[in-house]
mmCIF file of C-alpha atoms in Angstrom:
data_model
loop_
_atom_site.group_PDB
_atom_site.id
_atom_site.type_symbol
_atom_site.label_atom_id
_atom_site.label_comp_id
_atom_site.label_asym_id
_atom_site.label_seq_id
_atom_site.Cartn_x
_atom_site.Cartn_y
_atom_site.Cartn_z
ATOM 1 C CA MET D 1 0.000 0.000 0.000
ATOM 2 C CA LEU D 2 1.249 3.453 -0.923
ATOM 3 C CA THR D 3 0.187 6.888 0.259
ATOM 4 C CA VAL D 4 -0.166 8.803 -2.990
ATOM 5 C CA ASN D 5 -0.499 12.556 -3.352
ATOM 6 C CA GLU D 6 -1.224 12.620 -7.091
ATOM 7 C CA ILE D 7 -0.759 10.765 -10.363
ATOM 8 C CA PHE D 8 -0.749 12.824 -13.542
ATOM 9 C CA HIS D 9 0.460 12.993 -17.147
ATOM 10 C CA SER D 10 2.598 15.952 -18.182
ATOM 11 C CA ILE D 11 5.918 16.823 -19.725
ATOM 12 C CA GLN D 12 9.068 16.185 -17.766
ATOM 13 C CA GLY D 13 10.223 19.539 -16.431
ATOM 14 C CA GLU D 14 13.740 18.688 -15.259
ATOM 15 C CA SER D 15 16.760 16.416 -15.808
ATOM 16 C CA SER D 16 18.137 15.285 -19.158
ATOM 17 C CA TYR D 17 14.643 13.921 -19.896
ATOM 18 C CA ALA D 18 13.138 17.453 -19.866
ATOM 19 C CA GLY D 19 10.412 18.046 -22.424
ATOM 20 C CA ARG D 20 9.426 14.401 -22.808
ATOM 21 C CA PRO D 21 5.904 13.146 -21.994
ATOM 22 C CA CYS D 22 5.948 11.533 -18.561
ATOM 23 C CA VAL D 23 3.580 10.066 -15.988
ATOM 24 C CA PHE D 24 4.296 11.330 -12.482
ATOM 25 C CA VAL D 25 3.537 9.365 -9.338
ATOM 26 C CA ARG D 26 3.925 11.754 -6.408
ATOM 27 C CA LEU D 27 4.067 10.011 -3.047
ATOM 28 C CA THR D 28 3.168 11.668 0.241
ATOM 29 C CA GLY D 29 5.604 12.454 3.029
ATOM 30 C CA CYS D 30 9.067 13.962 3.438
ATOM 31 C CA ASN D 31 11.506 14.134 6.333
ATOM 32 C CA LEU D 32 13.168 17.296 5.026
ATOM 33 C CA ARG D 33 11.955 20.896 5.058
ATOM 34 C CA CYS D 34 14.046 22.625 2.412
ATOM 35 C CA SER D 35 13.715 26.413 2.475
ATOM 36 C CA TRP D 36 12.826 26.538 -1.228
ATOM 37 C CA CYS D 37 10.460 23.538 -1.313
ATOM 38 C CA ASP D 38 7.674 23.955 -3.886
ATOM 39 C CA THR D 39 5.728 20.792 -3.052
ATOM 40 C CA ALA D 40 4.902 21.274 0.618
ATOM 41 C CA TYR D 41 1.382 20.062 -0.195
ATOM 42 C CA ALA D 42 2.902 16.585 -0.509
ATOM 43 C CA PHE D 43 4.032 16.524 3.121
ATOM 44 C CA ASP D 44 0.652 15.309 4.360
ATOM 45 C CA GLU D 45 -1.945 15.249 1.567
ATOM 46 C CA GLY D 46 -2.645 11.842 0.074
ATOM 47 C CA ARG D 47 -4.657 8.650 0.124
ATOM 48 C CA SER D 48 -3.736 4.996 0.511
ATOM 49 C CA ILE D 49 -3.707 3.118 -2.802
ATOM 50 C CA PRO D 50 -2.627 -0.501 -3.472
ATOM 51 C CA VAL D 51 0.431 -0.935 -5.695
ATOM 52 C CA ASP D 52 -1.715 -2.720 -8.314
ATOM 53 C CA GLU D 53 -4.003 0.291 -8.551
ATOM 54 C CA VAL D 54 -1.085 2.693 -8.931
ATOM 55 C CA VAL D 55 0.358 0.560 -11.743
ATOM 56 C CA GLY D 56 -3.063 0.494 -13.419
ATOM 57 C CA ALA D 57 -3.361 4.274 -13.211
ATOM 58 C CA VAL D 58 0.057 4.677 -14.801
ATOM 59 C CA GLU D 59 -0.695 2.150 -17.548
ATOM 60 C CA ALA D 60 -3.888 4.024 -18.462
ATOM 61 C CA TYR D 61 -1.788 6.890 -19.845
ATOM 62 C CA ASP D 62 0.092 4.594 -22.270
ATOM 63 C CA CYS D 63 3.312 6.533 -21.741
ATOM 64 C CA PRO D 64 6.742 4.844 -21.674
ATOM 65 C CA LEU D 65 8.359 7.280 -19.207
ATOM 66 C CA VAL D 66 7.380 7.349 -15.505
ATOM 67 C CA GLU D 67 8.781 9.403 -12.644
ATOM 68 C CA ILE D 68 8.300 8.503 -8.999
ATOM 69 C CA THR D 69 8.701 11.590 -6.864
ATOM 70 C CA GLY D 70 7.448 13.189 -3.654
ATOM 71 C CA GLY D 71 7.916 14.260 -0.996
ATOM 72 C CA GLU D 72 10.564 11.656 -0.488
ATOM 73 C CA PRO D 73 9.432 8.440 -2.193
ATOM 74 C CA LEU D 74 12.036 6.203 -0.550
ATOM 75 C CA LEU D 75 10.361 6.649 2.842
ATOM 76 C CA GLN D 76 7.589 4.254 1.751
ATOM 77 C CA PRO D 77 8.621 0.554 1.662
ATOM 78 C CA ASP D 78 6.160 -0.334 -1.096
ATOM 79 C CA VAL D 79 7.889 2.024 -3.508
ATOM 80 C CA TYR D 80 10.340 -0.795 -4.244
ATOM 81 C CA PRO D 81 7.745 -3.268 -5.548
ATOM 82 C CA LEU D 82 6.158 -0.357 -7.454
ATOM 83 C CA MET D 83 9.451 0.362 -9.226
ATOM 84 C CA ASN D 84 9.912 -3.321 -10.056
ATOM 85 C CA ARG D 85 6.362 -3.597 -11.406
ATOM 86 C CA LEU D 86 6.818 -0.583 -13.644
ATOM 87 C CA LEU D 87 10.155 -1.850 -14.938
ATOM 88 C CA GLY D 88 8.526 -5.212 -15.609
ATOM 89 C CA ALA D 89 5.885 -3.421 -17.669
ATOM 90 C CA GLY D 90 8.625 -2.028 -19.898
ATOM 91 C CA LYS D 91 8.631 1.517 -18.505
ATOM 92 C CA THR D 92 11.647 3.770 -18.211
ATOM 93 C CA VAL D 93 11.480 4.667 -14.521
ATOM 94 C CA LEU D 94 12.952 7.829 -13.025
ATOM 95 C CA LEU D 95 13.245 8.243 -9.263
ATOM 96 C CA GLU D 96 13.554 11.749 -7.823
ATOM 97 C CA THR D 97 15.047 11.450 -4.350
ATOM 98 C CA GLY D 98 16.250 14.083 -1.902
ATOM 99 C CA GLY D 99 19.543 12.307 -1.290
ATOM 100 C CA GLN D 100 19.090 11.763 2.440
ATOM 101 C CA VAL D 101 17.965 8.111 2.147
ATOM 102 C CA ASP D 102 20.276 5.245 1.173
ATOM 103 C CA ILE D 103 19.677 4.324 -2.482
ATOM 104 C CA SER D 104 21.290 0.874 -2.273
ATOM 105 C CA ASP D 105 18.011 -1.037 -2.636
ATOM 106 C CA VAL D 106 16.696 0.885 -5.640
ATOM 107 C CA PRO D 107 16.462 -1.495 -8.630
ATOM 108 C CA ALA D 108 19.515 -1.172 -10.860
ATOM 109 C CA ALA D 109 17.526 -0.266 -13.982
ATOM 110 C CA VAL D 110 15.872 2.754 -12.344
ATOM 111 C CA VAL D 111 17.341 6.132 -13.302
ATOM 112 C CA LYS D 112 18.005 7.813 -9.985
ATOM 113 C CA VAL D 113 17.976 11.610 -9.914
ATOM 114 C CA VAL D 114 19.712 12.250 -6.596
ATOM 115 C CA ASP D 115 19.631 15.674 -4.975
ATOM 116 C CA VAL D 116 22.614 16.982 -3.066
ATOM 117 C CA LYS D 117 21.323 19.586 -0.657
ATOM 118 C CA CYS D 118 23.219 22.876 -0.671
ATOM 119 C CA PRO D 119 23.552 25.173 2.388
ATOM 120 C CA GLY D 120 20.739 27.459 1.204
ATOM 121 C CA SER D 121 18.253 24.609 1.570
ATOM 122 C CA GLY D 122 18.833 24.450 5.324
ATOM 123 C CA GLU D 123 19.226 20.670 4.997
ATOM 124 C CA ALA D 124 22.821 20.194 3.825
ATOM 125 C CA VAL D 125 23.673 18.318 7.021
ATOM 126 C CA ARG D 126 21.240 15.571 5.952
ATOM 127 C CA ASN D 127 23.084 14.556 2.777
ATOM 128 C CA ALA D 128 23.834 10.822 2.678
ATOM 129 C CA TRP D 129 27.243 11.187 1.074
ATOM 130 C CA GLY D 130 27.615 7.456 0.538
ATOM 131 C CA ASN D 131 24.957 7.714 -2.180
ATOM 132 C CA LEU D 132 27.511 9.364 -4.462
ATOM 133 C CA GLU D 133 29.495 6.115 -4.357
ATOM 134 C CA ARG D 134 26.376 4.157 -5.325
ATOM 135 C CA LEU D 135 25.550 6.034 -8.523
ATOM 136 C CA ALA D 136 25.190 4.084 -11.748
ATOM 137 C CA GLY D 137 26.304 5.418 -15.107
ATOM 138 C CA HIS D 138 22.716 6.292 -16.125
ATOM 139 C CA ASP D 139 21.918 8.198 -12.918
ATOM 140 C CA GLU D 140 21.890 11.982 -12.483
ATOM 141 C CA VAL D 141 22.817 14.323 -9.629
ATOM 142 C CA LYS D 142 20.977 17.585 -9.001
ATOM 143 C CA PHE D 143 21.958 20.675 -7.025
ATOM 144 C CA VAL D 144 19.323 23.346 -6.378
ATOM 145 C CA ILE D 145 21.213 26.637 -6.215
ATOM 146 C CA ARG D 146 20.014 29.655 -4.255
ATOM 147 C CA ASP D 147 23.069 31.925 -4.321
ATOM 148 C CA ARG D 148 26.809 32.093 -4.877
ATOM 149 C CA THR D 149 27.502 30.141 -1.683
ATOM 150 C CA ASP D 150 25.346 27.276 -2.934
ATOM 151 C CA TYR D 151 27.034 27.412 -6.320
ATOM 152 C CA GLU D 152 30.513 27.158 -4.802
ATOM 153 C CA PHE D 153 29.368 24.298 -2.596
ATOM 154 C CA ALA D 154 28.037 22.411 -5.649
ATOM 155 C CA ARG D 155 31.182 23.147 -7.658
ATOM 156 C CA ASP D 156 33.385 21.805 -4.867
ATOM 157 C CA VAL D 157 31.303 18.651 -4.389
ATOM 158 C CA LEU D 158 31.347 17.990 -8.129
ATOM 159 C CA ARG D 159 35.120 18.312 -8.301
ATOM 160 C CA ARG D 160 35.867 16.431 -5.076
ATOM 161 C CA HIS D 161 33.762 13.430 -6.068
ATOM 162 C CA GLY D 162 34.391 13.537 -9.826
ATOM 163 C CA LEU D 163 30.641 13.404 -10.386
ATOM 164 C CA GLU D 164 30.849 13.905 -14.150
ATOM 165 C CA ARG D 165 32.635 10.516 -14.317
ATOM 166 C CA ARG D 166 30.165 8.742 -12.040
ATOM 167 C CA CYS D 167 26.839 9.559 -13.653
ATOM 168 C CA ALA D 168 25.112 10.626 -16.853
ATOM 169 C CA ALA D 169 24.514 14.264 -15.904
ATOM 170 C CA VAL D 170 25.181 16.801 -13.173
ATOM 171 C CA LEU D 171 22.278 19.251 -13.005
ATOM 172 C CA LEU D 172 22.415 22.788 -11.623
ATOM 173 C CA SER D 173 18.965 24.244 -11.043
ATOM 174 C CA PRO D 174 18.409 27.835 -9.848
ATOM 175 C CA VAL D 175 15.782 28.350 -7.166
ATOM 176 C CA HIS D 176 12.842 29.597 -9.232
ATOM 177 C CA ARG D 177 12.444 33.393 -9.121
ATOM 178 C CA VAL D 178 15.247 33.680 -6.565
ATOM 179 C CA LEU D 179 18.421 33.163 -8.601
ATOM 180 C CA ASP D 180 18.506 34.399 -12.193
ATOM 181 C CA PRO D 181 19.326 31.432 -14.489
ATOM 182 C CA ARG D 182 21.589 33.740 -16.490
ATOM 183 C CA GLN D 183 23.742 34.280 -13.417
ATOM 184 C CA LEU D 184 23.999 30.544 -12.742
ATOM 185 C CA ALA D 185 24.899 29.943 -16.392
ATOM 186 C CA ALA D 186 27.589 32.636 -16.231
ATOM 187 C CA TRP D 187 29.172 31.116 -13.127
ATOM 188 C CA SER D 188 29.244 27.622 -14.575
ATOM 189 C CA LEU D 189 30.681 28.847 -17.876
ATOM 190 C CA ALA D 190 33.385 30.848 -16.122
ATOM 191 C CA ASP D 191 34.456 27.749 -14.190
ATOM 192 C CA ARG D 192 34.148 25.434 -17.228
ATOM 193 C CA LEU D 193 31.976 23.065 -15.227
ATOM 194 C CA PRO D 194 30.820 19.830 -16.921
ATOM 195 C CA VAL D 195 27.190 20.411 -15.936
ATOM 196 C CA ARG D 196 23.729 20.913 -17.382
ATOM 197 C CA VAL D 197 22.139 24.182 -16.226
ATOM 198 C CA GLN D 198 18.390 23.636 -16.129
ATOM 199 C CA VAL D 199 15.220 25.503 -15.265
ATOM 200 C CA GLN D 200 11.949 23.986 -14.112
ATOM 201 C CA LEU D 201 10.374 23.867 -17.555
ATOM 202 C CA HIS D 202 6.883 23.052 -16.271
ATOM 203 C CA LYS D 203 6.761 26.336 -14.334
ATOM 204 C CA TYR D 204 7.460 28.315 -17.481
ATOM 205 C CA VAL D 205 4.781 26.395 -19.397
ATOM 206 C CA TRP D 206 1.950 26.292 -16.818
ATOM 207 C CA GLY D 207 2.892 28.768 -14.115
ATOM 208 C CA ASP D 208 4.592 28.657 -10.740
ATOM 209 C CA ASP D 209 1.864 27.031 -8.664
ATOM 210 C CA ALA D 210 0.062 24.781 -11.142
ATOM 211 C CA ARG D 211 -0.585 21.242 -9.925
ATOM 212 C CA GLY D 212 -1.311 18.096 -11.862
ATOM 213 C CA VAL D 213 0.558 19.301 -14.958
#
């Protein structure tokens, strides 16, 4: 049984899969309270749904790409059978995780998009650094950047851990309407960083607070 906040069909707004049609399964609950969080409604809102029913809801959209997100999806034990069921159905499965929970048990075929929390989030002390050793070649690492301090933190983590050699993409994402994406792009270009600067595409398409899109 899973506590589900919402299931919807949209375009992928982030990662190297941005722009592609995607079914999102947003699970309820998170043990972090990042200062810039834009999905606080997923902390508590949701209803209990059997895994079979979640898989059926995803299948109804006839879409090959699925993202499991939250909240923090790895806090719910039944997320693991859900991922396996979706993989068994031939889906490409993305997992968006905050990076504070051990990713060791995530099925190998799942594309893990692992956040590393920067100081501006207020949750940098919660990073499970061992996760960076567990990345597969198809995984991605994301830093949400609020200011220059966050940028320098992300730059130093990238270099110290050689992240560009460990995973498919290192993503730098400016906090929406807080840090100008042009500034983040300028910093990364000046430092010749091997990163992908991204914006939250869905917010530019449907607006800052739209849900279910």
